[in-house]
mmCIF file of C-alpha atoms and ligand atoms in Angstrom:
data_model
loop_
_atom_site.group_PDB
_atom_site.id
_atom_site.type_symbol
_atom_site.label_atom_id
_atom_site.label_comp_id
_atom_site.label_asym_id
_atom_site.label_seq_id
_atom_site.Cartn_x
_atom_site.Cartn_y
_atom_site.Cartn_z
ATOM 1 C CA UNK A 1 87.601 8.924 4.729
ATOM 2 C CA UNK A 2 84.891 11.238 4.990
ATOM 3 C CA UNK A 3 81.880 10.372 7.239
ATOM 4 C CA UNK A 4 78.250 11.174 7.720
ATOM 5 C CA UNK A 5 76.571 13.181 10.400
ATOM 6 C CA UNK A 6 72.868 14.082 11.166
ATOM 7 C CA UNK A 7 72.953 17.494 10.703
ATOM 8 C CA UNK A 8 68.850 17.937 10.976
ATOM 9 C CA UNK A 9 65.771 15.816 12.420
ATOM 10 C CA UNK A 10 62.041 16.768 11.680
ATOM 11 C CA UNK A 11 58.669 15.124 12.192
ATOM 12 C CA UNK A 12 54.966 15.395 11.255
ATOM 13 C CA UNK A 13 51.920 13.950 12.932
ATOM 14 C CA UNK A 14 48.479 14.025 11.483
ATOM 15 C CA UNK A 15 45.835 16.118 13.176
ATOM 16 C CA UNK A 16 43.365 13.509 13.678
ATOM 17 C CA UNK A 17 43.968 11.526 17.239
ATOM 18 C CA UNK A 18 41.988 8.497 17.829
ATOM 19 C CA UNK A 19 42.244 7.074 21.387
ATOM 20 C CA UNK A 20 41.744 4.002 22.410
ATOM 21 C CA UNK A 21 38.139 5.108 23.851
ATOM 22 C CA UNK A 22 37.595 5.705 20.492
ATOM 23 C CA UNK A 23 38.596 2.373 19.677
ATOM 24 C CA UNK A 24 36.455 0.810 22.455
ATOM 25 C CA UNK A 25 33.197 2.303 20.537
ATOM 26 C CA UNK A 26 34.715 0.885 17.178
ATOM 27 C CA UNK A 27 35.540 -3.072 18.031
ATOM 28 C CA UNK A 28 34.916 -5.730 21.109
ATOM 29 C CA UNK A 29 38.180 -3.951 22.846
ATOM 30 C CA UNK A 30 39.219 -1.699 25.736
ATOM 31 C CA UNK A 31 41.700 1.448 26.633
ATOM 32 C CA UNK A 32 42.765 -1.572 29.482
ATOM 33 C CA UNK A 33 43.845 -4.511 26.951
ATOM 34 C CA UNK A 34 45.918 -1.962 24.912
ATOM 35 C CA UNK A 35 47.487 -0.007 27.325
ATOM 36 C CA UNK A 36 48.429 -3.574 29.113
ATOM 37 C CA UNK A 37 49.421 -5.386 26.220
ATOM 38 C CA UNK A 38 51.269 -2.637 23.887
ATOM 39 C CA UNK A 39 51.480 0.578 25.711
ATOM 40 C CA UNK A 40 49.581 2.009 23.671
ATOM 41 C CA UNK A 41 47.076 4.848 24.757
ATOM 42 C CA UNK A 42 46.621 7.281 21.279
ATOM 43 C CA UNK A 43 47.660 7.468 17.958
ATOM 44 C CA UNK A 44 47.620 10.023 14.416
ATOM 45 C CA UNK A 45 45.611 9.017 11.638
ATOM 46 C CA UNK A 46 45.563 10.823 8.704
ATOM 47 C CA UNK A 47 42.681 12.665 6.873
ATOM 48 C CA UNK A 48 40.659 11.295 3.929
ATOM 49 C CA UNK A 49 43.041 12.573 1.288
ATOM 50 C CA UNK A 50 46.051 12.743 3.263
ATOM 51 C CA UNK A 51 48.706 10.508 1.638
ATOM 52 C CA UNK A 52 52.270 9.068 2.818
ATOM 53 C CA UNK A 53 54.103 11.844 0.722
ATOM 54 C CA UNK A 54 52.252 15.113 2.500
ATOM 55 C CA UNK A 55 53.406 13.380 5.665
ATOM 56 C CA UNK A 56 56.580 13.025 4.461
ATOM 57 C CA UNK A 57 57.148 16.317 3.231
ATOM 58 C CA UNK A 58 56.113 18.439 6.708
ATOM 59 C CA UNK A 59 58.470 15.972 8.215
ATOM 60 C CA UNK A 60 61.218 16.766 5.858
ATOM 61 C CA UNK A 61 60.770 20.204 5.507
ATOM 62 C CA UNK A 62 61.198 20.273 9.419
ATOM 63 C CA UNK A 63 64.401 18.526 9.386
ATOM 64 C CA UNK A 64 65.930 20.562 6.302
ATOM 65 C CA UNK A 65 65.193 23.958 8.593
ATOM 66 C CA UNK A 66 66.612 22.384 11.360
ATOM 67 C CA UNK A 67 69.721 20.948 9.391
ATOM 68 C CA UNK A 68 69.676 24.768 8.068
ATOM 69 C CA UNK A 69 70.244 23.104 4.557
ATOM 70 C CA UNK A 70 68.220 24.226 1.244
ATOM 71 C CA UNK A 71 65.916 21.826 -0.448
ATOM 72 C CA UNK A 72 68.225 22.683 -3.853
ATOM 73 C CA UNK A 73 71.738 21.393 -1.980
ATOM 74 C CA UNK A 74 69.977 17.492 -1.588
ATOM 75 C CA UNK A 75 71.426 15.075 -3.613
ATOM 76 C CA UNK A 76 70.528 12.205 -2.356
ATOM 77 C CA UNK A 77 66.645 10.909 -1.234
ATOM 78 C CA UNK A 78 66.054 7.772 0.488
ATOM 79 C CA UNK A 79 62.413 6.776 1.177
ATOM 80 C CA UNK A 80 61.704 3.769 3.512
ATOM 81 C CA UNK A 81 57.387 2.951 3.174
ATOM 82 C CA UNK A 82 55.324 0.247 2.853
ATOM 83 C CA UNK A 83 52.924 2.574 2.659
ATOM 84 C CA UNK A 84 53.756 4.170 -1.116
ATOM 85 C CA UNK A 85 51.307 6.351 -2.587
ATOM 86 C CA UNK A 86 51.954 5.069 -6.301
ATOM 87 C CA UNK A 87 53.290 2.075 -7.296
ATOM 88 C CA UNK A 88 55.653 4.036 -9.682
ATOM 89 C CA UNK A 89 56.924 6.957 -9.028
ATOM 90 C CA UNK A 90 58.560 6.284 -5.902
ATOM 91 C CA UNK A 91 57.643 8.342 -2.751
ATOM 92 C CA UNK A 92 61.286 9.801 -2.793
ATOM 93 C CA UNK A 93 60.682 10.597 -6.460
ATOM 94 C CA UNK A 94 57.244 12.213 -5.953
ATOM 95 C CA UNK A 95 58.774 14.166 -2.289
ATOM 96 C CA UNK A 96 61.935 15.312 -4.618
ATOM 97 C CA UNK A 97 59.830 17.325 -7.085
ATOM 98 C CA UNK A 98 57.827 18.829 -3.646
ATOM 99 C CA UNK A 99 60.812 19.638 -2.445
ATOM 100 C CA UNK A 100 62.478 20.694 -5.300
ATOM 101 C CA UNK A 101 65.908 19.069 -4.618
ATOM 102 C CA UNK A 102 66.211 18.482 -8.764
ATOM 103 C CA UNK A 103 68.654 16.312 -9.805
ATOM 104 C CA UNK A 104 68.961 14.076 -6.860
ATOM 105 C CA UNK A 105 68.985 10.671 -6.958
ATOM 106 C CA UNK A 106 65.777 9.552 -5.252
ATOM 107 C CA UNK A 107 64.409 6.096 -4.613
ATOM 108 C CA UNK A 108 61.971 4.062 -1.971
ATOM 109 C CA UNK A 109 62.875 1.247 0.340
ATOM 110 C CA UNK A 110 59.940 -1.309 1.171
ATOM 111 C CA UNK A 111 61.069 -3.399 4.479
ATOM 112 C CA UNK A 112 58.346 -2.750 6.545
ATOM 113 C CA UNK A 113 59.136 -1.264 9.862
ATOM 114 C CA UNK A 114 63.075 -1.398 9.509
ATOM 115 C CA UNK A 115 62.412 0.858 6.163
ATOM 116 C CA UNK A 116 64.033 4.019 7.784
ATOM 117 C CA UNK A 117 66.429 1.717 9.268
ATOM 118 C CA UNK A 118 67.438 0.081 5.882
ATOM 119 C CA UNK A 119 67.252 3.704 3.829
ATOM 120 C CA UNK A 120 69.673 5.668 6.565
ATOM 121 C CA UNK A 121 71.974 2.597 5.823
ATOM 122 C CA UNK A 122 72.142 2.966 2.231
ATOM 123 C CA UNK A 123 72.765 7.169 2.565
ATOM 124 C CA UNK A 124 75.309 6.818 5.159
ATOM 125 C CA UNK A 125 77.552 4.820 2.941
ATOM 126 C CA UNK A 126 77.107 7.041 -0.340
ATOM 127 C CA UNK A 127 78.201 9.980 1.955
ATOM 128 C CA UNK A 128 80.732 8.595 3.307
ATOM 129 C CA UNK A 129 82.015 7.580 -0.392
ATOM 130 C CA UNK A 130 81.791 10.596 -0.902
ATOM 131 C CA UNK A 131 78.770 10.392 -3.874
ATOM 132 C CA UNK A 132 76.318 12.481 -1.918
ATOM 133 C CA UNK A 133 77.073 15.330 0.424
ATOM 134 C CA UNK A 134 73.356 15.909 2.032
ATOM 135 C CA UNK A 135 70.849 13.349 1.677
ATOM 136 C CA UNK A 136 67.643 13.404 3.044
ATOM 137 C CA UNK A 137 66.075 10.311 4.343
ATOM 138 C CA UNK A 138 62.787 9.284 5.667
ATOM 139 C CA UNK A 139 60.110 7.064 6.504
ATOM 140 C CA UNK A 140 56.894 7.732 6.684
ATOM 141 C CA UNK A 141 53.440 5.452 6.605
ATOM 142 C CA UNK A 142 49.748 5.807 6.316
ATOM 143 C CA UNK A 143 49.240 1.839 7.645
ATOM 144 C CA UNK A 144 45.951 3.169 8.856
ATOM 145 C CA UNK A 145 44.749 2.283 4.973
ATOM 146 C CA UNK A 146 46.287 -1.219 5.380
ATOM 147 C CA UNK A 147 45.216 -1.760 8.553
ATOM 148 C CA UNK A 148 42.367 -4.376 8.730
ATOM 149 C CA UNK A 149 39.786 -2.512 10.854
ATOM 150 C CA UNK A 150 37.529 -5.924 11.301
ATOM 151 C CA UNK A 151 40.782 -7.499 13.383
ATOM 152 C CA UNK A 152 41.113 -6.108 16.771
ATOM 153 C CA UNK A 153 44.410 -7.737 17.494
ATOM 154 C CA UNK A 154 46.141 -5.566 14.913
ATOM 155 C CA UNK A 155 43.773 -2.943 14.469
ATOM 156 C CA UNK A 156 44.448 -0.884 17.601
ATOM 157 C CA UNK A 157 48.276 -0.841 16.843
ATOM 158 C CA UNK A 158 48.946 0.826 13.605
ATOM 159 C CA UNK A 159 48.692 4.534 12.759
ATOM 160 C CA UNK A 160 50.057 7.575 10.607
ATOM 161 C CA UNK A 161 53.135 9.261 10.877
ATOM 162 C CA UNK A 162 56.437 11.243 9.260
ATOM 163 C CA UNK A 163 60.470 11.534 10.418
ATOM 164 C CA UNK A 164 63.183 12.877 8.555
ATOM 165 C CA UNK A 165 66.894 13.359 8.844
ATOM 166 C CA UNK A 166 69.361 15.316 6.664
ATOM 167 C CA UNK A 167 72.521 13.826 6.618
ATOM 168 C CA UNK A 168 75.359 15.393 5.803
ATOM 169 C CA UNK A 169 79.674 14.534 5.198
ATOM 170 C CA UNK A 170 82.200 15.344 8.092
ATOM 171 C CA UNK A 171 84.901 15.223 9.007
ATOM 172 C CA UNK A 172 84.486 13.383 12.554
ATOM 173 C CA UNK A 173 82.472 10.394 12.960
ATOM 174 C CA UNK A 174 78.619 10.698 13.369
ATOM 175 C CA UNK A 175 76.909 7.566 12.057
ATOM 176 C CA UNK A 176 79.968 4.815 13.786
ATOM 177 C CA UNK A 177 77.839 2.206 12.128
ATOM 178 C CA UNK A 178 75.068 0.005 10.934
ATOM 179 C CA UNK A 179 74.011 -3.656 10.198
ATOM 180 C CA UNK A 180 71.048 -4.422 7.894
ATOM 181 C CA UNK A 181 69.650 -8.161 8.306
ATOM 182 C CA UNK A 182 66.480 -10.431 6.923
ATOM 183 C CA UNK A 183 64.806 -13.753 7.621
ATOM 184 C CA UNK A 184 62.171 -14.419 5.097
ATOM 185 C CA UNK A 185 61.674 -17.553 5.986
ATOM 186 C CA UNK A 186 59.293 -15.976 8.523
ATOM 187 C CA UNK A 187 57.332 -14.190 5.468
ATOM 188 C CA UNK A 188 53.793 -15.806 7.023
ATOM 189 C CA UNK A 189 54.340 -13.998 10.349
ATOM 190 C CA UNK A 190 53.493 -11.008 9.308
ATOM 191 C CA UNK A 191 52.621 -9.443 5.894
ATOM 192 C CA UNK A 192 50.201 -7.499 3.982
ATOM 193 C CA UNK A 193 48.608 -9.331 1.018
ATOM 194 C CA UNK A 194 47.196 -7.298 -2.577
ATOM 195 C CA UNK A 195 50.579 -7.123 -4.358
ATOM 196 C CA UNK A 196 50.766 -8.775 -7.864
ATOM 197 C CA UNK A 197 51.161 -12.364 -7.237
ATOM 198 C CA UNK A 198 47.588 -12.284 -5.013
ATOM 199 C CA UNK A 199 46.083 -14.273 -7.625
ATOM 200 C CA UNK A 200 48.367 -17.084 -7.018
ATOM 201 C CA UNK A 201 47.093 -17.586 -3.104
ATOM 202 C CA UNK A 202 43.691 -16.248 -2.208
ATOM 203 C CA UNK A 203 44.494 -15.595 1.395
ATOM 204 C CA UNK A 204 47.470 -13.287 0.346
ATOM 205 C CA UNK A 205 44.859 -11.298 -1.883
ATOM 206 C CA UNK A 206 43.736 -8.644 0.900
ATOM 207 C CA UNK A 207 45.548 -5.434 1.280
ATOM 208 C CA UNK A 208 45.584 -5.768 4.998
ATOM 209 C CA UNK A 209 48.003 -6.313 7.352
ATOM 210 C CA UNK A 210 48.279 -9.803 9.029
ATOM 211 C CA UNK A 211 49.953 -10.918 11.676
ATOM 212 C CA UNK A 212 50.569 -13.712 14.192
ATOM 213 C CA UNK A 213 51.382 -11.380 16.895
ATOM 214 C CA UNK A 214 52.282 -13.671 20.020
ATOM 215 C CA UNK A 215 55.753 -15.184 17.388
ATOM 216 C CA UNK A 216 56.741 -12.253 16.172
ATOM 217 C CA UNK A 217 57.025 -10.499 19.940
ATOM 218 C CA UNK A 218 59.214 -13.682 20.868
ATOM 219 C CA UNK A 219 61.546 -13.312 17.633
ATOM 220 C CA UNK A 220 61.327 -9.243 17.638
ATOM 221 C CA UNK A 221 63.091 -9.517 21.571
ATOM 222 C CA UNK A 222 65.524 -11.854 20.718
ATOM 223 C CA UNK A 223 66.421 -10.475 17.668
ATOM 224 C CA UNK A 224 66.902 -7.150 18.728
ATOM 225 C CA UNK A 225 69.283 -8.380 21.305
ATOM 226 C CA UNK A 226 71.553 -9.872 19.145
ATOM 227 C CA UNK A 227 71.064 -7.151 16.936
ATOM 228 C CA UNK A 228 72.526 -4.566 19.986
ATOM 229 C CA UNK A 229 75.248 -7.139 20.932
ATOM 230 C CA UNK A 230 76.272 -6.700 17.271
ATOM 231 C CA UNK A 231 76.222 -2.729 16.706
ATOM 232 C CA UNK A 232 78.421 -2.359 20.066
ATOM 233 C CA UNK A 233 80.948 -5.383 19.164
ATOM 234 C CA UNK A 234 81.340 -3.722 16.202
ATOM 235 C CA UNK A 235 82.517 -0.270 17.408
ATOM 236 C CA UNK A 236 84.066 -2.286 20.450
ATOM 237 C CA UNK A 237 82.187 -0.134 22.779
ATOM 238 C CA UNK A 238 80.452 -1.391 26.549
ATOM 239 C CA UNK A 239 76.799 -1.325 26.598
ATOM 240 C CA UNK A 240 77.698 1.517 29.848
ATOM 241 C CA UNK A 241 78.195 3.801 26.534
ATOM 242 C CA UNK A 242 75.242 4.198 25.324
ATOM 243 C CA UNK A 243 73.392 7.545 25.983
ATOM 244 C CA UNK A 244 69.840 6.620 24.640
ATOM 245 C CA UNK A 245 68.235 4.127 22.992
ATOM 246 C CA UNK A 246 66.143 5.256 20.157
ATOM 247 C CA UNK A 247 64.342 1.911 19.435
ATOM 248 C CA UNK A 248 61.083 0.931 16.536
ATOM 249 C CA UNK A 249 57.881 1.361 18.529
ATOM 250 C CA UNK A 250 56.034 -1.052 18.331
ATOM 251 C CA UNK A 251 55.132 -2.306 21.520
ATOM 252 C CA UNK A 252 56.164 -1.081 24.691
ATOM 253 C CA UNK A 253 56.626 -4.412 26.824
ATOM 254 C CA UNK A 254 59.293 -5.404 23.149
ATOM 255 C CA UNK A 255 60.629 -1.922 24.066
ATOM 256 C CA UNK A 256 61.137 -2.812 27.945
ATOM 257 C CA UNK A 257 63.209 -6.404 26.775
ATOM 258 C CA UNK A 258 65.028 -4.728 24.883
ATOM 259 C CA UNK A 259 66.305 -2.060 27.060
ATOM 260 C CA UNK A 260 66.587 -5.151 29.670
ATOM 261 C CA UNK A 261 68.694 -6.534 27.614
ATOM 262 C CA UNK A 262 70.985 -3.595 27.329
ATOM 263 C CA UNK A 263 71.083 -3.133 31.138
ATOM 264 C CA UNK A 264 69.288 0.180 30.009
ATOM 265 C CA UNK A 265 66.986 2.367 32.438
ATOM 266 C CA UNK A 266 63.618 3.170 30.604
ATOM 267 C CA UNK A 267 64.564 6.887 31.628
ATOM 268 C CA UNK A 268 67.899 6.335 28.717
ATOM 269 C CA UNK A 269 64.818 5.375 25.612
ATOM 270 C CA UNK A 270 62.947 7.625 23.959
ATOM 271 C CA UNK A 271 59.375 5.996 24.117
ATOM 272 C CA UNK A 272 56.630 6.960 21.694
ATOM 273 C CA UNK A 273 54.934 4.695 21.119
ATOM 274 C CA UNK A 274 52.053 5.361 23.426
ATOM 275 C CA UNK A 275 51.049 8.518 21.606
ATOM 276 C CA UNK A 276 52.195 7.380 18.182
ATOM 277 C CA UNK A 277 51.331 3.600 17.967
ATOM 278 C CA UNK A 278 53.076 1.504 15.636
ATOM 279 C CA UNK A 279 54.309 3.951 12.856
ATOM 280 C CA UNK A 280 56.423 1.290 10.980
ATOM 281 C CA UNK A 281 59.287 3.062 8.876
ATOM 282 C CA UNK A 282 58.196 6.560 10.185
ATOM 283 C CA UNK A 283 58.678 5.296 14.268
ATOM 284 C CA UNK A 284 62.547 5.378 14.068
ATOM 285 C CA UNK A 285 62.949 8.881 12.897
ATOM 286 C CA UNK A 286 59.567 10.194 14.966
ATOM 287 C CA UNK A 287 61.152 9.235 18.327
ATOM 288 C CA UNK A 288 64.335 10.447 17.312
ATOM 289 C CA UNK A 289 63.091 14.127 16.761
ATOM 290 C CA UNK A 290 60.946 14.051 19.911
ATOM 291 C CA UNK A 291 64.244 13.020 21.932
ATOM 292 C CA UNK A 292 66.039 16.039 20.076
ATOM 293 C CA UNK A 293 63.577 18.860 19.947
ATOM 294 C CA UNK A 294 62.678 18.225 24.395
ATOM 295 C CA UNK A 295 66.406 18.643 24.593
ATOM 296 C CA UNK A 296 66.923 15.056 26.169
ATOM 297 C CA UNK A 297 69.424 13.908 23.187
ATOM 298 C CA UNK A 298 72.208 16.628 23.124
ATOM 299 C CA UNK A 299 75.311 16.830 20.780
ATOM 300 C CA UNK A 300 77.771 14.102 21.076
ATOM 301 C CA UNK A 301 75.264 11.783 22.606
ATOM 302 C CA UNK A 302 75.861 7.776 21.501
ATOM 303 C CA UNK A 303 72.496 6.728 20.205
ATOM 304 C CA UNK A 304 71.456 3.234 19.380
ATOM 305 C CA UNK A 305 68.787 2.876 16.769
ATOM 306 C CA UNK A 306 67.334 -0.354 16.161
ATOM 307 C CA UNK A 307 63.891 -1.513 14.482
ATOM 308 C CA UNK A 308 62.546 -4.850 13.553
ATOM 309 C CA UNK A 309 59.340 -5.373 11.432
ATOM 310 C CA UNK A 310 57.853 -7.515 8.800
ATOM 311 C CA UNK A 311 60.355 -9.384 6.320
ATOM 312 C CA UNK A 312 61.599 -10.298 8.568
ATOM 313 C CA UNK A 313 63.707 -7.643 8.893
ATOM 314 C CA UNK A 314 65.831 -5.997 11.387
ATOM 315 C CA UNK A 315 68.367 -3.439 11.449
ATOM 316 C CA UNK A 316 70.555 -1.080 13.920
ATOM 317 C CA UNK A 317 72.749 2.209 13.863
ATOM 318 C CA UNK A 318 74.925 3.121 16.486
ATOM 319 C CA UNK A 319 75.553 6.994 16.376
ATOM 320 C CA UNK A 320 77.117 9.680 17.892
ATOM 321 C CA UNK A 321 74.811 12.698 17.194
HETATM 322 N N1 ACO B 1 41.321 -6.161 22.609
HETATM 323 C C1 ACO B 1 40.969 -7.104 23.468
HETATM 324 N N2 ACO B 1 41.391 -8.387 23.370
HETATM 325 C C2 ACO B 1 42.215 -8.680 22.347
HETATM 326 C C3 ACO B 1 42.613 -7.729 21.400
HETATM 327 C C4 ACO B 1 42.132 -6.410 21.558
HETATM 328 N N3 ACO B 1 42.471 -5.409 20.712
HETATM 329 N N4 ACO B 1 43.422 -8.319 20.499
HETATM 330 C C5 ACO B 1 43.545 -9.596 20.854
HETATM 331 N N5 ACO B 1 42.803 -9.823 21.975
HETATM 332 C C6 ACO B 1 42.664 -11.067 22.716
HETATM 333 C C7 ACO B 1 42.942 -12.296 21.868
HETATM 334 O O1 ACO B 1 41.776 -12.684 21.169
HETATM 335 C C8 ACO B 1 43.349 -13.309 22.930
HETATM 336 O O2 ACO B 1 42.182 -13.806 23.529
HETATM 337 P P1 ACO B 1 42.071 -15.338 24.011
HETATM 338 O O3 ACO B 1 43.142 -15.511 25.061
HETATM 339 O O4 ACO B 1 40.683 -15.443 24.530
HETATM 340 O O5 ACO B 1 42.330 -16.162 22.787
HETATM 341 C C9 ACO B 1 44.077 -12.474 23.967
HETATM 342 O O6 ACO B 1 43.672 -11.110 23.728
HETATM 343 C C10 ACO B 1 45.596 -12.578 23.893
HETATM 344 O O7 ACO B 1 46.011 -12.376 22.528
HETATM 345 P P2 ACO B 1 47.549 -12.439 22.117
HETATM 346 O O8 ACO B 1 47.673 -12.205 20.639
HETATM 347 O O9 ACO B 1 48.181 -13.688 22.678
HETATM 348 O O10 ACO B 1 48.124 -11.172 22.919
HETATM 349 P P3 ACO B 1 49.616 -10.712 23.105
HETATM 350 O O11 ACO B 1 49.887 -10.565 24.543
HETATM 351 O O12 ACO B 1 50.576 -11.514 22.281
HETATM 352 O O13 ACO B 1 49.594 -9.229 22.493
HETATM 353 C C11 ACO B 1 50.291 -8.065 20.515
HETATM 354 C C12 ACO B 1 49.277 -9.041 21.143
HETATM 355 C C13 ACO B 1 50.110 -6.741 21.187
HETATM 356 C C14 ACO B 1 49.981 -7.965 19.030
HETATM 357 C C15 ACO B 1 51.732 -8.573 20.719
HETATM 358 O O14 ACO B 1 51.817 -9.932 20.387
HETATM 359 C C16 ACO B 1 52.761 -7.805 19.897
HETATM 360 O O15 ACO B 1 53.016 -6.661 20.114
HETATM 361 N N6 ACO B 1 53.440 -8.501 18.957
HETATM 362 C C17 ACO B 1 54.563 -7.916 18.185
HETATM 363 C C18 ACO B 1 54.151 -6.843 17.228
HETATM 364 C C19 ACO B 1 55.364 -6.382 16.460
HETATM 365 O O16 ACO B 1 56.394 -6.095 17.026
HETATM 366 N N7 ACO B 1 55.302 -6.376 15.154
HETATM 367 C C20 ACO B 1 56.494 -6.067 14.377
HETATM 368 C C21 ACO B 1 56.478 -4.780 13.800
HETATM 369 S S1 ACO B 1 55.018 -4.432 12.884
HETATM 370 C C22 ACO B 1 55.412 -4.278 11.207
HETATM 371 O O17 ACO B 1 56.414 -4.675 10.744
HETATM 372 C C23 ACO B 1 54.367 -3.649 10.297
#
């Protein structure tokens, strides 16, 4: 059977940086609270104008370059957002005419901060079926336009953000694995109203994110555990095995459990997340490239990906880059 490899990462970053002094002249908050309570110390937002797709592209014109593979050999897009920039056409749709890659299938995946999580997934298996031979896949948000700027509790941990890979077929295993899950029976936790069916329940009508922060930390460490425990069962590997830990950022003390949990030193995870915030789908694929391009992850490094986000939903890859 053939099997997938990441052959390329790339990332993009808006210019604009707001700090959390910034913040602190913006809402009843301080650079103290955040940095204690998410790690948090800057993040990207992007421009007036800006959208989820020119994010996307930078970050997946990066990762073509670096995969050394042209825009035209792509046949295969996956887009994980919950941030799209149309309802219809999908962000992969709109990025594949950018891009060029014509022909290419080309779709969006909308689970929140596991969307890069869920769309690498999906790729992996139609390249290793052998019905795509270089996919591209990304995630990339612009929560800062959902992000409900009156609520300090979630307002000073969202931003703006791009990461791409380029997978490509094999012959020797690169992605070993992944496992996709979802609990929607937590669907009040943590959501963002203003779809379609608002009408139906006034307090779902805002297009803002909400969420009840203190249960979803308890569910997001436990989760992610069993989540870990389930990527290395699968590949019947020792936790000792794993080279880095490339995990969602969303808050660094979630980060800390996790790699706790793994019997992980915090100098084996990539941390971004206190100069990106919380970039939902795009936070996967971010910290990834930042591990590759300072040289830290090298070739034939075992890499554990995991992200959990709204949903719920969770998911994990266990690679060997
Ligand atoms: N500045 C100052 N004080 C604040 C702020 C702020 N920005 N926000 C909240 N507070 C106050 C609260 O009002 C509360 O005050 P009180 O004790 O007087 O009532 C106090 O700080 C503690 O609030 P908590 O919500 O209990 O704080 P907690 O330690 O839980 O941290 C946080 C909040 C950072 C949101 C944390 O719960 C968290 O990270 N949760 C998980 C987030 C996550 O992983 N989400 C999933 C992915 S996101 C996605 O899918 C889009």
């Amino acid at each position: 059977m053939t099997h997938s490899r990441i052959a390329g990462t790339g990332s993009y970053l808006p210019e604009k940086v707001l700090t959390n002094f910034d913040l602190e002249k913006m809402m009843d908050t301080s650079d103290q609270w955040i940095r204690e309570r998410t790690g948090i110390e800057r993040r990207h937002i992007a421009a007036s104008g800006e959208t989820t797709v020119d994010l996307a592209e930078r970050a997946a014109r990066a990762a073509l370059d670096a995969a050394g593979v042209r825009p035209a050999d792509v046949d295969f897009i996956a887009f994980g957002t919950t941030t799209p920039d149309m309802v219809f056409p999908n962000c992969g749709a709109l990025l594949q005419a950018r891009l060029g890659c014509r022909g290419a299938a080309a779709f969006s995946v909308e689970t929140a901060c596991s969307g890069f999580m869920y769309a690498l997934s999906i790729a992996d298996k139609f390249v290793r079926f052998g019905d795509a031979r270089r996919a591209l896949v990304i995630g990339a948000e612009t929560l800062s336009r959902i992000t409900d700027w009156g609520d300090r509790s979630t307002a000073v941990l969202f931003a703006d953000g791009a990461g791409a890979v380029v997978l490509e077929a094999a012959e020797a295993p690169g992605i070993l694995s992944t496992h996709l899950h979802a609990d929607g029976s937590y669907k009040d936790l943590l959501y963002c109203g203003g779809g379609l069916a608002a009408g139906s329940d006034p307090a779902k009508a805002r297009r803002v994110i909400t969420m009840t922060g203190s249960e979803v930390f308890k569910i997001a460490v436990s989760t992610l555990g069993r989540a870990m425990d389930e990527a290395l069962a699968a590949n019947a590997l020792d936790r000792s095995a794993v080279d880095w830990l490339v995990p969602h950022q969303a808050n660094l003390r979630i980060i800390q459990a996790t790699a706790r949990k793994l019997d992980m030193p915090m100098e084996r995870v990539i941390t971004t997340v206190q100069d990106h915030g919380n970039t939902s789908a795009a936070s996967v694929p971010l910290a990834l490239d930042v591990g590759v391009r300072d040289g830290r992850i090298k070739r034939g490094d075992l890499l554990l990906l995991e992200a959990f986000g709204g949903g719920v939903t969770w998911g994990s890859a266990l690679i060997r880059y």
